Amino acid sequence: MSTNEQSLETTFQNKIDSELKIEPKDWMPDAYRKNLVRQISQHAHSEVIGEQPEGNWITRAPSLRRKAVLLAKVQDEAGHGLYLYSAAETLGVSRAEMIEALQTGKAKYASIFNYPTQTWGDIGAIGWLVDGAAICNQVSLQRTSYGPYARSMIRICKEESFHQRQGYQIMIELAKGTPEQKQLAQDSLNRFYWPSLMMFGPHDSESAHSAKSMKWKIKRETNDDLRQKFIDQTVPQIEFLGLEHPDKALKWNEKRGHYDSGEIDWEEFYNVINGNGHCNRQRIEHHVKAHEEGAWVRDAQNAYNAKVKQRQAQAVA
Amino acid sequence: MSTNEQSLETTFQNKIDSELKIEPKDWMPDAYRKNLVRQISQHAHSEVIGEQPEGNWITRAPSLRRKAVLLAKVQDEAGHGLYLYSAAETLGVSRAEMIEALQTGKAKYASIFNYPTQTWGDIGAIGWLVDGAAICNQVSLQRTSYGPYARSMIRICKEESFHQRQGYQIMIELAKGTPEQKQLAQDSLNRFYWPSLMMFGPHDSESAHSAKSMKWKIKRETNDDLRQKFIDQTVPQIEFLGLEHPDKALKWNEKRGHYDSGEIDWEEFYNVINGNGHCNRQRIEHHVKAHEEGAWVRDAQNAYNAKVKQRQAQAVA
Amino acid sequence: MTINTQNDSTADIIEYALRLGDDSLILGHRLSEWASNGPFLEEDIALGNVALDYLGRARMYYTYAAELSGEGKTEDDYAYLRDERDFSNHLLNELPKGDFAYTIVRQLFIDVFNALYLPLLQQSADENLAAIASKSIKETRYHLRRSQDWCIRLGDGTEESHQRMQKSLGELWGYVHELFEQDALEDRLIEQDIAVDSSGLKDKWLAQITETLNKATLAVPDAEWAVRGGRKGYHTEHLGHLLSVMQSVHRRYPGAKW
Amino acid sequence: MTINTQNDSTADIIEYALRLGDDSLILGHRLSEWASNGPFLEEDIALGNVALDYLGRARMYYTYAAELSGEGKTEDDYAYLRDERDFSNHLLNELPKGDFAYTIVRQLFIDVFNALYLPLLQQSADENLAAIASKSIKETRYHLRRSQDWCIRLGDGTEESHQRMQKSLGELWGYVHELFEQDALEDRLIEQDIAVDSSGLKDKWLAQITETLNKATLAVPDAEWAVRGGRKGYHTEHLGHLLSVMQSVHRRYPGAKW
């Protein structure tokens, strides 16, 4: 590393240590840039792929109100995808490149979306648990060191809390509804609880990117801390619903001031990540199909814009 | 016309007048051949296109028994299409040519299949009324002058009567069922009664092909006679179901020994024939789509057969 | 609103509100099928917006019908517990979403129609219908700009996009005629200045469509076919499939609240 | 049939019969979607035949389960009044019909499996299950010949047909593993010689598939992925849509007879 680079890196780290934001035009280490591109684009892809499991129930939503709320939510996810792609673009990568990385499997998206939505209850559980887990993460990312990312997070967090409340509302209606509805709620809780805990990633001891990310304040809290927060906040919510907690080993630890919980089935976690989820193939195929079917539209738009430019140029000449 | 042709035509007409069948290798007038190709292929196309309106309810049939019966019926229709294409092929036209004529609109199919199937009751009404009308026609065609066509008709008639009974059974279940089911039956009867009468074609006075077809015994009974038979047989069936007759002008005519009936809305008839039915475009588009999607399968089969032939030839050499 | 005290008119108005509600619900449903299927993210969002606007209108019309009926009905009863034969939307709204060109052409047809229709409905002697129209007009202006823009871009884009647009125009043309037709029920309401007389709108509609298509280098179809029946519940085979999906959960749990 | 007097076994047998019934119904349903969609008329007919055979099996298994349950249930109660989470078919059966290659590959996988499975089920200590197996074996032999023939024709046909077959093999491979897996319920029934132990069939299955694919100039996929869960009601998103359509009319008219 040259002296110049060393001094740049020192300035960079000082800035971070003083809680100043790094902005697109600022110098930054290559690894910082890469790490951010990876994380932001993965986050963007998750929003976009997340349209699918929930979109799966728009046409079947059991009331017009719920249909409108769900449609608006799925639309918000597309919007979040947009902000995040834009934030990543400030780091010098194009949306087309990111989409290509998603479709070829080079870039990842949240593995939770490889679980199928089987019942209307799943729409409640996803809003409540999956968005809830996402928020725990995103709240801490509002203070992330990269400016455009932090600002996207502030905007996204507001909408996500709204989504979480809507999801929990669905759960309340179900849990306080007919016995069959309550059964729907319990079943969805059972299926989505553990995968939600997995959303925080491996234990800190196993996490590949954590140390560096913490130093650079890309991440502000560790996987395990965030997960603990989520576990703790979810207990009274389950109680309020009058549902059974899926974790039979769950126990209040007076000393820690937290709940101790049963161990996550990491084999399942890696199993789903590695392509054995119900929907891994389906999600990417769906994305590729929509993208390919839209190619002629994008081409037409470009062709039209070029024509307009040409006409304007001719008009000026 | 040469003397030779005249004598051939005399022999041909004598044969017909003596109720002998014309067979593929027999001499026949060009117009007879053309007329037959038109009629048989139209009949074949009707069976094939008829798969669609009924196929529309296979996935929604309300009991497993009905699902099996309906699936078998639709399959029978495909079978009838096959016999009839084969019968037409004996006249020197290929199935591919006939399909092409169907898809480009040169050949027709029964206009009844341009009406949509909107409810499960329609499956009953089609079996009962549409197949019933078809049978009236086909029974008389068992004695048609062209041998292969007559023999197809004998085979087809057996299955069609079976279908008609099944359709009527559906109507009985509905008409004797809950008030809502009875309403389904009445609604389907109302929608399919008049179009079924139209299936016999225009009045004899208006029918373009009738005179010649009667002379050649391609047709054995006139449109109006067949229609009258159908009207008469349907009255007690409607009564048995306890449904209202859709023809408010219907009245028994003691002198004629037949029912007098209200006038058919011929404007609607020609309207639907001329492309303004709900399903005209859909039916042909569906057929074209399935045919195009199957092109690679047909190609593969031909390629494989050619390979096998070539290998056999090489093995012999 | 003296009219609502007359029983006959009330039944007519309920039916009229349901017709407008059905048009909105079914079109909104079709548009909602674009979620995660658009040609790019911005379109997922924009189509979702339009879908939401239509869904919103459906809810207002149904809620008004439910109020008038005085039978304790809700918007959901109309959406989820009626059968195909009870739905009275124009056929144009129920046709499958098709490709993007098909969706844009349908929207153009309907947006131009609504841009003419809603200002008249806003003058309705029925204050509730007038109020719904007022809320909808602004949305429709935005929808219309979008449809016109897309129509021009795609018509005057590539050869493929031009062909797709022209094909969709041909496929949808026969379904527009019933938008301008009325039956005795609407005639009665027109006489009371409640319903809109759409029969007089066809010339203006055609002029505006022609103008947009000209800009888009597309030809106005001259095909003579016309399919009709939506207002009488006489639908294409597409609607039944839409309803069997849409109503599946609601019907599965009778009486449940969501 | 002394076994049926034991309550625990009865519940197990009902569940086992439902599993086999669900496999048959869902696959039969998918095959029935080919009506009017085949590549030529002969195939509309042939696929309809296979669909009918599976539908017939479903009815036999369900009817037997209904008899055992002794609650006055019918075959239709199982087909029409259970929810997605109650269905226990293997996932392979519920995947969409796909193109003709996809359908043929799935049939090949299942036909080879059934040709091994049914002769063992025919030996079941449960006479009713044995009888259903007996009736089905002949059908399956015919199905298998068809699948093998088509597989060879399409694999060794054109470049396009070869590619489509290879693609379908890749897409379906991960779904075959659960065919050879059992849970405690089936283990209990295996011990009583009622259920078939399919775990031992995998090698034979693979050998036969390999033989056919070799003849078809197709490669046996070596991908390591495996998706499972059907027997526990843990389904792909495709099944829900199938059921919402399939059950729509039946659920719409509760208690009606057809």
mmCIF file of N, CA, C and O in Angstrom, chain C residues 44 60 117 143-144 183-184 202 206:
data_model
loop_
_atom_site.group_PDB
_atom_site.id
_atom_site.type_symbol
_atom_site.label_atom_id
_atom_site.label_comp_id
_atom_site.label_asym_id
_atom_site.label_seq_id
_atom_site.Cartn_x
_atom_site.Cartn_y
_atom_site.Cartn_z
ATOM 1 N N ASP C 44 -43.716 -2.223 -12.734
ATOM 2 C CA ASP C 44 -44.385 -2.970 -11.659
ATOM 3 C C ASP C 44 -45.107 -1.974 -10.757
ATOM 4 O O ASP C 44 -46.255 -2.186 -10.352
ATOM 5 N N MET C 60 -65.536 1.849 -3.506
ATOM 6 C CA MET C 60 -66.483 2.951 -3.296
ATOM 7 C C MET C 60 -67.843 2.628 -3.912
ATOM 8 O O MET C 60 -68.889 2.832 -3.293
ATOM 9 N N TYR C 117 -66.245 9.945 -19.640
ATOM 10 C CA TYR C 117 -67.405 9.476 -18.868
ATOM 11 C C TYR C 117 -67.467 10.119 -17.477
ATOM 12 O O TYR C 117 -68.522 10.576 -17.033
ATOM 13 N N HIS C 143 -53.711 8.233 -15.591
ATOM 14 C CA HIS C 143 -53.719 6.967 -16.345
ATOM 15 C C HIS C 143 -53.656 7.243 -17.847
ATOM 16 O O HIS C 143 -52.950 6.584 -18.591
ATOM 17 N N LEU C 144 -54.452 8.209 -18.263
ATOM 18 C CA LEU C 144 -54.565 8.496 -19.697
ATOM 19 C C LEU C 144 -53.240 8.995 -20.256
ATOM 20 O O LEU C 144 -52.806 8.565 -21.328
ATOM 21 N N ASP C 183 -78.965 -0.047 -21.776
ATOM 22 C CA ASP C 183 -80.218 -0.805 -21.743
ATOM 23 C C ASP C 183 -81.282 0.037 -21.037
ATOM 24 O O ASP C 183 -81.041 1.200 -20.665
ATOM 25 N N ALA C 184 -82.444 -0.564 -20.846
ATOM 26 C CA ALA C 184 -83.588 0.175 -20.297
ATOM 27 C C ALA C 184 -83.252 0.740 -18.915
ATOM 28 O O ALA C 184 -83.632 1.866 -18.575
ATOM 29 N N LYS C 202 -69.228 8.198 -28.302
ATOM 30 C CA LYS C 202 -68.423 7.369 -29.197
ATOM 31 C C LYS C 202 -67.615 8.185 -30.207
ATOM 32 O O LYS C 202 -66.461 7.857 -30.482
ATOM 33 N N LEU C 206 -63.647 8.079 -30.464
ATOM 34 C CA LEU C 206 -62.965 7.643 -31.684
ATOM 35 C C LEU C 206 -61.989 8.711 -32.167
ATOM 36 O O LEU C 206 -60.878 8.407 -32.605
#
